[in-house]
Coordinates of C-alpha atoms in Angstrom, one line a residue:
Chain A
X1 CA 0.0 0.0 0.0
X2 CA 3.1 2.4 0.9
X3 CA 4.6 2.0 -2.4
X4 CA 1.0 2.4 -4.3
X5 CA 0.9 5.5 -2.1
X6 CA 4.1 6.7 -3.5
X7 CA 3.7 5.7 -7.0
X8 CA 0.9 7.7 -7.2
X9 CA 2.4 10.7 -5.1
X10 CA 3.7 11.8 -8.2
X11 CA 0.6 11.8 -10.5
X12 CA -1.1 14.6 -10.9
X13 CA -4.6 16.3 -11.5
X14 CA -5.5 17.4 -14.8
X15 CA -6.5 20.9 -15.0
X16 CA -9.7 21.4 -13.2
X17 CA -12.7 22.4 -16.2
X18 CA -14.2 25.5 -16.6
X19 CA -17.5 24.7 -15.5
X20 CA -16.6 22.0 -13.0
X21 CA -19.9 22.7 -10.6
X22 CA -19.8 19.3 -9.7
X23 CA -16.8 17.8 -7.1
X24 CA -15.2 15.4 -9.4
X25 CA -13.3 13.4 -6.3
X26 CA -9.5 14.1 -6.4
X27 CA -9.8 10.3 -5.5
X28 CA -11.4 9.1 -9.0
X29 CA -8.9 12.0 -10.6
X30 CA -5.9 10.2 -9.2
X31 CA -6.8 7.0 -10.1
X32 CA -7.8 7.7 -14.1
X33 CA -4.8 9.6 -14.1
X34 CA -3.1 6.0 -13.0
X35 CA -4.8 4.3 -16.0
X36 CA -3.6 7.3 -18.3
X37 CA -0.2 6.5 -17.5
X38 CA -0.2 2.6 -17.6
X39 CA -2.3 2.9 -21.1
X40 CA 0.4 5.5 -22.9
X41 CA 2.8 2.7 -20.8
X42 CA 1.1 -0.3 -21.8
X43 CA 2.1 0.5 -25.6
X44 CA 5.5 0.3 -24.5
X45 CA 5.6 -2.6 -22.4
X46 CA 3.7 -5.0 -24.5
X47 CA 6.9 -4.6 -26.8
X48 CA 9.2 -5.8 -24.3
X49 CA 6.9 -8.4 -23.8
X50 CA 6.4 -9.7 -27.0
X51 CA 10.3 -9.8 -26.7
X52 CA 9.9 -11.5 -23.5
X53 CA 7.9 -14.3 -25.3
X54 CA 9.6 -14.7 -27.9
X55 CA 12.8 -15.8 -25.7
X56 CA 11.3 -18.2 -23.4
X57 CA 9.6 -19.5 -26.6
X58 CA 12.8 -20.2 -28.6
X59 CA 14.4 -21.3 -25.1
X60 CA 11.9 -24.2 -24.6
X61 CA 11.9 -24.9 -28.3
X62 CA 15.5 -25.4 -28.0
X63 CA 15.3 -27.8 -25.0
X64 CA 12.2 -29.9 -26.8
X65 CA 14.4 -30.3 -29.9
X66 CA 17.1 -31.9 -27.8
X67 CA 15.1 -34.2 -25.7
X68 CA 12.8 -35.2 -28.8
X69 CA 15.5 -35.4 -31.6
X70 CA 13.9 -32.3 -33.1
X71 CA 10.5 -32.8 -34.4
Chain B
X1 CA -49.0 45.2 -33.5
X2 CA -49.5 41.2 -33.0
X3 CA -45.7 41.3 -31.2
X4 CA -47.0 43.8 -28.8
X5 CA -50.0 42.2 -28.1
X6 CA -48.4 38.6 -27.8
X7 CA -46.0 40.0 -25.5
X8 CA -48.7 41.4 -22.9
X9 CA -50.1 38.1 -22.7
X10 CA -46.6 36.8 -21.9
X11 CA -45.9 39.0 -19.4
X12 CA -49.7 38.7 -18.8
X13 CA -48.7 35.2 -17.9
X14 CA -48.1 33.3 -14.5
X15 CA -44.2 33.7 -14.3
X16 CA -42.3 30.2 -14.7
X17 CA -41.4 28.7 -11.5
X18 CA -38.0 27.6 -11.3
X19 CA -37.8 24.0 -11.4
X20 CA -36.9 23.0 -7.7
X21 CA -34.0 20.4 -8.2
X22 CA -32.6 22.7 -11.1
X23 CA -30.0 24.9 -9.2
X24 CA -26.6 23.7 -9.4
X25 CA -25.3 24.9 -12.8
X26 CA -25.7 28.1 -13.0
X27 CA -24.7 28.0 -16.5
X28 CA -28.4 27.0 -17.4
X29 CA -31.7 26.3 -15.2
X30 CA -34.9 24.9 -15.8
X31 CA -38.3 26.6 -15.4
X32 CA -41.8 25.2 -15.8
X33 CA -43.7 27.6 -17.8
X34 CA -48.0 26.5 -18.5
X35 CA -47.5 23.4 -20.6
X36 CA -44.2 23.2 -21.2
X37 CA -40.4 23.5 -19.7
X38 CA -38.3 26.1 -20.5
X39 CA -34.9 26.2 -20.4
X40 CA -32.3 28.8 -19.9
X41 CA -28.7 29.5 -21.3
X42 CA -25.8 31.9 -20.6
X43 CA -23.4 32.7 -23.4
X44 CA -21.1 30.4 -23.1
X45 CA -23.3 27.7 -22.8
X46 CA -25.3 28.9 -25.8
X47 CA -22.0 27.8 -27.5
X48 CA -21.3 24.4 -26.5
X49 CA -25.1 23.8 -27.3
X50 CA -25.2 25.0 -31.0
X51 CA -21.8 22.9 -31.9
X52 CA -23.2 19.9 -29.9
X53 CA -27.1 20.5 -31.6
X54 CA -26.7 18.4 -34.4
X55 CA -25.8 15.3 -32.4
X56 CA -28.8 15.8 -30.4
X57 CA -30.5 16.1 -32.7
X58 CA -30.0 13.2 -33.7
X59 CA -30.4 11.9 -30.3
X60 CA -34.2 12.6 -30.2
X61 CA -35.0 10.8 -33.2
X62 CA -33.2 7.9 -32.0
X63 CA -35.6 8.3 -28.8
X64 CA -32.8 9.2 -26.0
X65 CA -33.1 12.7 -25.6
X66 CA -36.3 14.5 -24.9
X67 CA -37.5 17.0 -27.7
X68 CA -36.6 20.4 -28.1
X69 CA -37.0 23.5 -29.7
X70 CA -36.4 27.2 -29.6
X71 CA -39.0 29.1 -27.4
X72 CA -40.1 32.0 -28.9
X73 CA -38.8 35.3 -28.4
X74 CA -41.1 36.9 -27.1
X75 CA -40.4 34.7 -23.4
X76 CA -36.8 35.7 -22.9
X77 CA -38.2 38.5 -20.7
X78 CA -39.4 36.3 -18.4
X79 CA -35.8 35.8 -17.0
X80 CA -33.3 38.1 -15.9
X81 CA -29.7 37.9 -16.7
X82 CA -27.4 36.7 -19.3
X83 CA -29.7 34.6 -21.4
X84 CA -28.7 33.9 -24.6
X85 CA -30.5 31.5 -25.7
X86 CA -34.3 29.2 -24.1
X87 CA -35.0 26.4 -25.3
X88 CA -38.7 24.6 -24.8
X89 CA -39.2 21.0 -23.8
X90 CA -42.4 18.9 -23.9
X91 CA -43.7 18.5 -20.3
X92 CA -42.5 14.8 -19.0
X93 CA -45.4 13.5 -17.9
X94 CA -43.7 11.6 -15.0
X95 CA -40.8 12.3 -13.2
X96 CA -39.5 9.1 -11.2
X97 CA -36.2 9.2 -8.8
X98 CA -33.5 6.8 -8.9
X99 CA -34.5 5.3 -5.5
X100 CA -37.9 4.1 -6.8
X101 CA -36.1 2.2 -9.4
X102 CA -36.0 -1.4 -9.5
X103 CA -32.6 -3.0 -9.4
X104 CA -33.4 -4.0 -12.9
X105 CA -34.3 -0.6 -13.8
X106 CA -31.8 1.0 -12.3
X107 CA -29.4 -0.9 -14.0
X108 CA -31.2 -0.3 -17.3
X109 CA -30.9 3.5 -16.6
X110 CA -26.5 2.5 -15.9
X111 CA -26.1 0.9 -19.2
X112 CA -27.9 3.5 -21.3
X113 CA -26.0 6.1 -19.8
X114 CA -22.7 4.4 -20.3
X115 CA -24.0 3.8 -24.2
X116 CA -24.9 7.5 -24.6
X117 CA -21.4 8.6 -23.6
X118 CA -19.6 5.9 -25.7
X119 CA -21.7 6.9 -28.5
X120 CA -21.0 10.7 -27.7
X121 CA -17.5 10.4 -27.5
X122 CA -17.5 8.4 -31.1
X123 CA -19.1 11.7 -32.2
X124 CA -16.7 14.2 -29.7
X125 CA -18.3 14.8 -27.2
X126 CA -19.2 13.6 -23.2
X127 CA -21.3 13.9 -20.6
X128 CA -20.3 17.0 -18.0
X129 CA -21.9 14.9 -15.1
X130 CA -23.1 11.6 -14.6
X131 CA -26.3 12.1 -12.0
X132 CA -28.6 9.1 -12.8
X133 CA -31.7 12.1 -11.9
X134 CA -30.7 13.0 -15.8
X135 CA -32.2 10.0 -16.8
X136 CA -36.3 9.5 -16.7
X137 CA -38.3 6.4 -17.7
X138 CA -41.3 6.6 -20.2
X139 CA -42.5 2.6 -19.7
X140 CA -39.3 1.0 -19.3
X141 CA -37.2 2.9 -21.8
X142 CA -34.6 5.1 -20.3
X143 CA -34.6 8.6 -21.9
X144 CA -31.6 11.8 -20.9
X145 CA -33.3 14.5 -20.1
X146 CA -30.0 17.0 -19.5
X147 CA -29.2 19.0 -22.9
X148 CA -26.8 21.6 -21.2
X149 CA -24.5 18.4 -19.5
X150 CA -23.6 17.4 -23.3
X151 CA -20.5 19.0 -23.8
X152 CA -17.1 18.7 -26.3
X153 CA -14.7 16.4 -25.6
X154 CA -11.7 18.0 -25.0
X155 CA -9.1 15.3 -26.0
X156 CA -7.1 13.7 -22.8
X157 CA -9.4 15.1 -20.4
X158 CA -10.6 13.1 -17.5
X159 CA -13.9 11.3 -16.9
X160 CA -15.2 14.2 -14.1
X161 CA -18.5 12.2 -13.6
X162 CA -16.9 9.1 -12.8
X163 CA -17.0 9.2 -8.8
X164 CA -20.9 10.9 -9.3
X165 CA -21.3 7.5 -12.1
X166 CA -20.0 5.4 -9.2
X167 CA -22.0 6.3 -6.3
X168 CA -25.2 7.0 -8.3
X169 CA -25.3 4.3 -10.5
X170 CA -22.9 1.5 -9.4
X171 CA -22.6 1.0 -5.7
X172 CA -26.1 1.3 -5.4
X173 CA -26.2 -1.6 -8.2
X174 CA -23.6 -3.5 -6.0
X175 CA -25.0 -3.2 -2.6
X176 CA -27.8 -5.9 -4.2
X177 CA -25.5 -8.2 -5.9
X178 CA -22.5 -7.9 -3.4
X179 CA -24.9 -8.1 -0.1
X180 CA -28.4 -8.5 -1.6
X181 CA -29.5 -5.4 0.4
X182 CA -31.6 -3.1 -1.4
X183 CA -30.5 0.4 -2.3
X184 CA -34.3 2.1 -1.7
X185 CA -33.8 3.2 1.5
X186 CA -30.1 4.3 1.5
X187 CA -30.5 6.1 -2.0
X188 CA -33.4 8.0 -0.4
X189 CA -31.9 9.2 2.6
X190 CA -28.3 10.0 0.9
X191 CA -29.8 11.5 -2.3
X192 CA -27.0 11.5 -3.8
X193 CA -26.5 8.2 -4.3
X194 CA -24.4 5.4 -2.0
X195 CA -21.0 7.0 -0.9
X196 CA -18.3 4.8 -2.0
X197 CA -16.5 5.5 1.2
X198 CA -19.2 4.3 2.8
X199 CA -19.4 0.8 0.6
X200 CA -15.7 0.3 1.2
X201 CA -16.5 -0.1 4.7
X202 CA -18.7 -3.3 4.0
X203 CA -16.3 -5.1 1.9
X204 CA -14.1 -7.7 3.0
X205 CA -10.7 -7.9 2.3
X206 CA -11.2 -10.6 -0.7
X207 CA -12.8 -8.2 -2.3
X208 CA -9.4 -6.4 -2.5
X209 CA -8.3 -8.7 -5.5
X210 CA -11.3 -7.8 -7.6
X211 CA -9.5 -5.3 -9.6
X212 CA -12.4 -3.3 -11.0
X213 CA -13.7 -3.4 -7.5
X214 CA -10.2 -1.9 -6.4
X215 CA -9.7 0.6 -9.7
X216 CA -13.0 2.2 -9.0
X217 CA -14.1 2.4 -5.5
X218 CA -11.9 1.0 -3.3
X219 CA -8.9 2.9 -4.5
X220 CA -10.3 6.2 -5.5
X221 CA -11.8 6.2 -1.9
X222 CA -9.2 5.3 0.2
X223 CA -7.0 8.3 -2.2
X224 CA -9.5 10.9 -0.5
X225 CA -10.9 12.2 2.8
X226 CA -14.1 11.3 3.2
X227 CA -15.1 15.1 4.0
X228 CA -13.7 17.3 1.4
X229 CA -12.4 17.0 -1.9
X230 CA -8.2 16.5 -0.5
X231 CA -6.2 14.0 -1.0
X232 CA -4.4 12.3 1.6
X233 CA -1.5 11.9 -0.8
X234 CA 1.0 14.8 -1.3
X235 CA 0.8 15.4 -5.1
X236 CA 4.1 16.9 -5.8
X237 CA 4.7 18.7 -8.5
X238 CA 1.6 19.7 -11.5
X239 CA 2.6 18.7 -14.3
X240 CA -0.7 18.1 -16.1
X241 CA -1.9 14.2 -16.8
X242 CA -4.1 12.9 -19.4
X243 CA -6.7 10.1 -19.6
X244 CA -6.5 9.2 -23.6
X245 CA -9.3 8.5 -25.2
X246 CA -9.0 5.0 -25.5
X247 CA -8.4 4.7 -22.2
X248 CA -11.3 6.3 -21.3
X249 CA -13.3 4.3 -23.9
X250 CA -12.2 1.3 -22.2
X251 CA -13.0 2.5 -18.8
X252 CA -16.6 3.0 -20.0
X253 CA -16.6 0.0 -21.9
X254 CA -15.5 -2.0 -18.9
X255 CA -18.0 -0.5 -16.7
X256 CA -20.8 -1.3 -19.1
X257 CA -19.7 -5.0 -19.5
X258 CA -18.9 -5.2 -15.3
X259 CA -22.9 -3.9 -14.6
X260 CA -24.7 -5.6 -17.8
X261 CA -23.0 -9.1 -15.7
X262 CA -24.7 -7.8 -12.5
X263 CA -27.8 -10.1 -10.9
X264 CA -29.6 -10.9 -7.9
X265 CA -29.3 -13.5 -5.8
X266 CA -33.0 -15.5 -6.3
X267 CA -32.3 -18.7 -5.3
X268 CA -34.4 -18.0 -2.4
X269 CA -37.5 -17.0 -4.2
X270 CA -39.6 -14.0 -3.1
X271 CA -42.4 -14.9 -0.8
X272 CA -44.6 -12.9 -3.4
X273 CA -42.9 -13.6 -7.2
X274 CA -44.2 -17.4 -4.9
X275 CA -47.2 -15.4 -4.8
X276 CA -47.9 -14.9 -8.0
X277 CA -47.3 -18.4 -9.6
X278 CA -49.5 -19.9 -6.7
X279 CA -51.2 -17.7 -3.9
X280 CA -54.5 -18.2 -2.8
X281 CA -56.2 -17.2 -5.7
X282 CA -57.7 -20.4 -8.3
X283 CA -57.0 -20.0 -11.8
X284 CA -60.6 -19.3 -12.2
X285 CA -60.9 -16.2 -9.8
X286 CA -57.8 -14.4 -11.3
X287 CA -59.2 -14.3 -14.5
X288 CA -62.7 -13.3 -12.6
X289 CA -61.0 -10.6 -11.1
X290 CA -58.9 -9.9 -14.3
X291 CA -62.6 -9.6 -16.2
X292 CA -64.0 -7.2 -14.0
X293 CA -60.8 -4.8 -14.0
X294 CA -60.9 -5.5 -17.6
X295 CA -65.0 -4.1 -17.6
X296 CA -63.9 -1.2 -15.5
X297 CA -61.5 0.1 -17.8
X298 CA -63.5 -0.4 -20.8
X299 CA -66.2 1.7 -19.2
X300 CA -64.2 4.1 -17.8
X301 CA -61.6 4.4 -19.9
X302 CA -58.9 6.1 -18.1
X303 CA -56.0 7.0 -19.4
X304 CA -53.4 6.3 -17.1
X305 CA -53.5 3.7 -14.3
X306 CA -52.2 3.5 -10.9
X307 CA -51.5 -0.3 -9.5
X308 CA -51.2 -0.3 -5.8
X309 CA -49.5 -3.5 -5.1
X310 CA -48.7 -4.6 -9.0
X311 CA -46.5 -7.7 -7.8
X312 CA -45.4 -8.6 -11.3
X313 CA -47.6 -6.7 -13.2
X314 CA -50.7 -8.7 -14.5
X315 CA -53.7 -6.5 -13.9
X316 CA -51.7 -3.2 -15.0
X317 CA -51.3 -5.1 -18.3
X318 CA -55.2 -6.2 -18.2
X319 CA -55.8 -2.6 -18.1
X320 CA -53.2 -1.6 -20.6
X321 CA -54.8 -4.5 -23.0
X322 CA -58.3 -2.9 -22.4
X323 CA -57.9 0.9 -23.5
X324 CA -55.6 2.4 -20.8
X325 CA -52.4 4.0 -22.1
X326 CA -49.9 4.2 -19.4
X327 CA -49.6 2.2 -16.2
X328 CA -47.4 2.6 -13.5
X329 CA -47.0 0.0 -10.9
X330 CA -45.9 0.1 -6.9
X331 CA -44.7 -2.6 -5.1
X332 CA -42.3 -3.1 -2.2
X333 CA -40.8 -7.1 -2.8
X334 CA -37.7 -6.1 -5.1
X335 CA -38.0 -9.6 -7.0
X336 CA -41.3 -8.6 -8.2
X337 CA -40.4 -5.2 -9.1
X338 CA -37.7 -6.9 -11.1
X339 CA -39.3 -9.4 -12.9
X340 CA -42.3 -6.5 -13.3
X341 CA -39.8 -4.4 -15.2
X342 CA -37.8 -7.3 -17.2
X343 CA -41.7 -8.0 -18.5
X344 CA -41.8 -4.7 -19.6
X345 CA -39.0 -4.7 -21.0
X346 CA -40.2 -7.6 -23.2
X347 CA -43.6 -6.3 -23.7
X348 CA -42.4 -2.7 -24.4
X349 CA -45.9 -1.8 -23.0
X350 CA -46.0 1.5 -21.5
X351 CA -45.4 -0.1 -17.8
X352 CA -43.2 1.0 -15.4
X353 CA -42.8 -0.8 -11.9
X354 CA -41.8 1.2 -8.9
X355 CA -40.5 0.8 -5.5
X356 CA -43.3 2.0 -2.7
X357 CA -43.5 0.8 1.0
X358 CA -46.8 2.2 0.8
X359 CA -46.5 3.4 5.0
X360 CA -43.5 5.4 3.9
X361 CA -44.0 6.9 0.8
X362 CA -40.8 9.2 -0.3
X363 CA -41.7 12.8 1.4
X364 CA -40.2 16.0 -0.1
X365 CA -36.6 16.2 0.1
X366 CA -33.2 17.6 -0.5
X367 CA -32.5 21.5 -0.7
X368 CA -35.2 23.5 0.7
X369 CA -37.6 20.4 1.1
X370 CA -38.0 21.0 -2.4
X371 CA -35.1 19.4 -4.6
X372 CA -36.8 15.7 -5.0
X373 CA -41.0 16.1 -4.8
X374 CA -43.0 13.6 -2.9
X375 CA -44.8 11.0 -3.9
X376 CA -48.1 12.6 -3.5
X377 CA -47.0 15.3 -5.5
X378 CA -45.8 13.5 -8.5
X379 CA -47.9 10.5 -9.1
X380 CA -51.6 10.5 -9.7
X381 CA -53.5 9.1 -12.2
X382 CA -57.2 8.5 -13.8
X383 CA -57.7 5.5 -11.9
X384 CA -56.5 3.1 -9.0
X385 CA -56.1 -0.5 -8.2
X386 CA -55.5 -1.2 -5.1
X387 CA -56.1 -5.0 -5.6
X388 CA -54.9 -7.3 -2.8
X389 CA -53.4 -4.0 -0.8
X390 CA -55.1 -2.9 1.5
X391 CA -55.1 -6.0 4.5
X392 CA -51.3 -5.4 3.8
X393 CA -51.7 -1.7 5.9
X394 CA -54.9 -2.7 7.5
X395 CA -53.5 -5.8 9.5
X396 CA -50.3 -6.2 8.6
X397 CA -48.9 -2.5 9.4
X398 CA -51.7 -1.4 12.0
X399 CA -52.8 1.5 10.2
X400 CA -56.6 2.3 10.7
X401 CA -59.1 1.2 8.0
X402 CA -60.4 4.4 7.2
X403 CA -57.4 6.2 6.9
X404 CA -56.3 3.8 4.1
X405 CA -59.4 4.0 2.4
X406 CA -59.1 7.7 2.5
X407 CA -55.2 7.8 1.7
X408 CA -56.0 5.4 -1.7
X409 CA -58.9 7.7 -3.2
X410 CA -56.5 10.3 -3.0
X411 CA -54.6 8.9 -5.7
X412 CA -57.0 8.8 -8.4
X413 CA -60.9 9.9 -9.0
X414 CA -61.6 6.5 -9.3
X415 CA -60.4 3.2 -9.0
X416 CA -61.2 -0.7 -7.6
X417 CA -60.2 -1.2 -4.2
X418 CA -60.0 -4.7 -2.8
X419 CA -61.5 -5.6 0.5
X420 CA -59.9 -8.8 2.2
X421 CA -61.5 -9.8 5.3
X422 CA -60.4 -11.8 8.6
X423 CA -61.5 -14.9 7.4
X424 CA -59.6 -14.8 4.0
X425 CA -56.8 -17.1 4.7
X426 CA -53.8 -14.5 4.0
X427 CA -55.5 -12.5 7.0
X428 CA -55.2 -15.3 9.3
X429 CA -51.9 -16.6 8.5
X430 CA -51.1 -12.6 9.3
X431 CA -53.3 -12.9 12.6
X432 CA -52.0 -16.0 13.0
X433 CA -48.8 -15.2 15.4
X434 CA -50.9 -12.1 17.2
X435 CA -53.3 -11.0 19.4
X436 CA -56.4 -9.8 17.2
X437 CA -56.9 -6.3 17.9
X438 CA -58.7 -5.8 14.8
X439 CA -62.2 -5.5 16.6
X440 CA -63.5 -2.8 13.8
X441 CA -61.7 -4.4 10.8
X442 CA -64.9 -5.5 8.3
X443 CA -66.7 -5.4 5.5
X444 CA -69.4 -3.2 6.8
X445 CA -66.2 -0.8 8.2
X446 CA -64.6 -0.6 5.4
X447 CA -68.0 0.3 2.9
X448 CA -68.6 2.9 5.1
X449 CA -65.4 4.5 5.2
X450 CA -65.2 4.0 1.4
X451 CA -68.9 5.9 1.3
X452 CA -67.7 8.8 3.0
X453 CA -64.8 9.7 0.4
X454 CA -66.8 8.2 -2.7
X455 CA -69.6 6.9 -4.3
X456 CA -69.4 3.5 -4.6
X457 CA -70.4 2.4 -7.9
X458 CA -70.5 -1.3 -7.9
X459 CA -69.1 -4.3 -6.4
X460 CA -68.5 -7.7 -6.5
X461 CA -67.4 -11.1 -4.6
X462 CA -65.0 -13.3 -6.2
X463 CA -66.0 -16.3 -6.7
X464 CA -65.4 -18.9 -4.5
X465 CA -63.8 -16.4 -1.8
X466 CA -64.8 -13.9 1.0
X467 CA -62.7 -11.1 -1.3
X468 CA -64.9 -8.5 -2.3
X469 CA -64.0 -5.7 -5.0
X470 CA -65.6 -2.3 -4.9
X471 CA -65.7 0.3 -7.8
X472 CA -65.2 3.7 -6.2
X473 CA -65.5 7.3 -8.0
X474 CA -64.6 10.5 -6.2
X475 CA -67.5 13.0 -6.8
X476 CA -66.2 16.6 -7.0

């Protein structure tokens, strides 16, 4: 909980609207401003995971062609 | 010439009254002017309205936003300040509250307001709020009845509405399907919807590993003090953040998916959905009593139909298969009320099931005792059923005879009220654990009280039973 608490020490509200009569919850704010950042970071990290797979794919490929005499 | 003497009679005219719940925005109100509403904008949000007018536009013919038009000039001097621009709305002929709503229906209203703003945002725009009061009912179909909250999306903004989306629509929703407790009561009393701060409180720590659970309520409310709008986390420094728009569309998406999944517990069935398939009517006397509703409406043709106890419906839809227009049903057994609305749903008769604990009806509430109108003050009708009701006060809830006579000719001119006496076998059972204090509880009683609020017109026994059913109608 600490380190969420950090983590999101650093995100920030958005500029509040012009016609913002209704309390938006800095809460809800905080949290979308979370899912901002992991969407524009999701782009990224789905590339180092399709990296990711592609190793331990090829690893275990290699170990099933020398156990099976390569099929 | 004609202008002048069109705009005596204008100002000839009751002034509009200002709509009570309509206060928050000052950008815009709401006024109720002879037969229609009226509604108010400043400059700015004259603006926002013509670029967004085309979309809805296109929104009333698709049957999700109430008409409207341009008033005509000639009434902007009925209000003071910077108006720029009325507009004129047909009169809804019922307004209905978010804590009369079935769970079903309340869920029905959820969904279409999460479709509206997907579909906006499609077109560039969003909703500026997300109160589920914007939404009213005609039958079961949901309709938005907030032009001036339509507004351009500004791209990367956040979802301001989501924490006012929560505690309206969802929690509510949640507080059946997590705990099976109805949200009538709370919803009522908070007005605003169920605080999630409050919610949180309830849930256990499993819950914590639901992440939609955690994204939306249990983390947004544990980020804020539950009195005022701060944060209990330093924020640093301000650089601005975004919410993309897909992001967004995925949150709404997600929400949508997450509520259309939410159900009610009905393993243990209802004592009264029970009722319905077999209570202590025969097959034969529910179609007796379903003929002479049927006779009543077809002589007295009312238009719209109060049904005081509707359980799932079926004489609201004899009347509505007879020559009556519009019913709207009361009931206070939330499986009824849901399978009631689901059936209308099906139907698409214009049928619209309603919470009522009939000893409490909803009083006037919120800012100046006027925000949210009473039940009294917003539902009448041409006629009543009160079929199977009134032993349910009577016995059940101790309230005197004669004043539930007297409180159910007050809803309509005219109507069929049901008399069930002691030795009906629903009485007993209710007697059945009590001490019968009921020494003035019969028929003869309960004519009499009936005769001094109405004529009665007919009556008749069912068949086979002690039930009696008397035709009233108000003289005045």
């Amino acid at each position: 909980m600490p380190i969420i608490m950090s983590v999101l020490g650093f995100l920030i509200l958005s500029i509040v609207p012009a016609h913002a009569y209704l309390d938006p919850g800095t809460g809800s704010m905080l949290v979308q401003g979370l899912i901002g950042a992991l969407a524009i970071g999701g782009a990224a990290v789905s590339g180092y995971w399709n990296k990711i797979r592609w190793a331990v794919r090829s690893f275990l490929g290699r170990e099933n062609n020398g156990k099976n005499g390569g099929k | 010439m004609a202008r002048m003497a069109e705009s005596k009679l204008v100002a000839a005219a009751p002034r509009p009254g200002r709509v009570a719940g309509s206060f928050r925005d000052p950008s815009g109100q709401v006024f109720h002017f002879q037969d229609r509403i009226l509604r108010t904008m400043d400059s700015a949000a004259a603006i926002e309205f013509a670029s967004a007018e085309r979309v809805m536009r296109q929104l009333v013919d698709e049957g999700r936003l109430v008409d409207f038009s341009d008033a005509e000039p000639s009434l902007h001097q009925l209000f003071q300040g910077n108006i720029a621009r009325v507009l004129q709305h047909p009169l809804l002929e019922q307004i209905t509250y978010p804590y009369e709503w079935s769970f079903a229906g309340l869920k029905a209203a959820a969904l279409f307001h999460l479709q509206l703003q997907l579909d906006l945002l499609d077109q560039g725009f969003c909703l500026s709020d997300a109160t589920a009061y914007n939404v009213q009912f005609e039958g079961s179909r949901p309709t938005f009845i907030d032009h001036l909250s339509i507004k351009p999306y500004r791209d990367g903004q956040l979802w301001y509405g989501h924490k006012q989306f929560c505690e309206q629509f969802l929690v509510p929703l949640l507080l059946r399907s997590v705990f099976d407790i109805t949200h009538h009561s709370w919803y009522r009393g908070n007005l605003e919807g169920v605080p999630s701060a409050d919610f949180v409180k309830l849930l256990s720590t499993r819950h914590w590993f639901s992440h939609k659970l955690f994204m939306h309520i249990i983390l947004p409310a544990k980020l804020q003090s539950s009195r005022t709008s701060q944060t209990k986390v330093d924020l640093g420094d301000s650089r601005a953040r975004r919410l993309p728009k897909d992001a967004f569309r995925a949150m709404l998406a997600q929400l949508y998916s997450w509520i259309s999944g939410l159900k009610v517990d009905v393993g243990k069935q209802s004592v009264w959905q029970g009722y319905a398939a077999n209570n202590t009517y025969t097959a034969t006397q529910r179609s007796d009593k379903g003929q002479y509703v049927a006779e009543f409406v077809a002589q007295h043709k009312p238009r719209t139909i109060i049904d005081l106890g509707c359980n799932t419906g079926d004489f609201s839809y004899v009347a509505l298969e007879n020559g009556a227009q519009k019913a709207i049903g009361f009931d206070f057994d939330p499986h009824a009320l849901d399978a009631a609305f689901d059936r209308s749903v099906q139907t698409s008769k214009n049928f619209l099931p309603l919470y009522l604990d009939a000893r409490n009806p909803s009083p006037s509430q919120g800012w100046g005792e006027r925000e949210r109108q009473g039940f009294s003050s917003r539902f009448s009708a041409d006629a009543v059923l009160a079929l199977a009701f009134e032993h349910h006060l009577a016995i059940a809830h101790n309230v005197p005879l004669a004043e539930v006579v007297a409180w159910v000719t007050q809803v309509a001119p005219k109507g069929i009220i049901e008399f069930v006496p002691k030795e009906d076998e629903t009485v007993r059972r209710m007697l059945a654990g009590r001490e019968d204090i009921f020494s003035d509880y019969n028929e003869e009683a309960f004519a009499s009280a009936l005769s001094q609020k109405a004529r009665v017109v007919s009556k008749h026994l069912i068949p086979g039973s002690k039930r009696t059913l008397y035709t009233f109608e108000r003289s005045e």
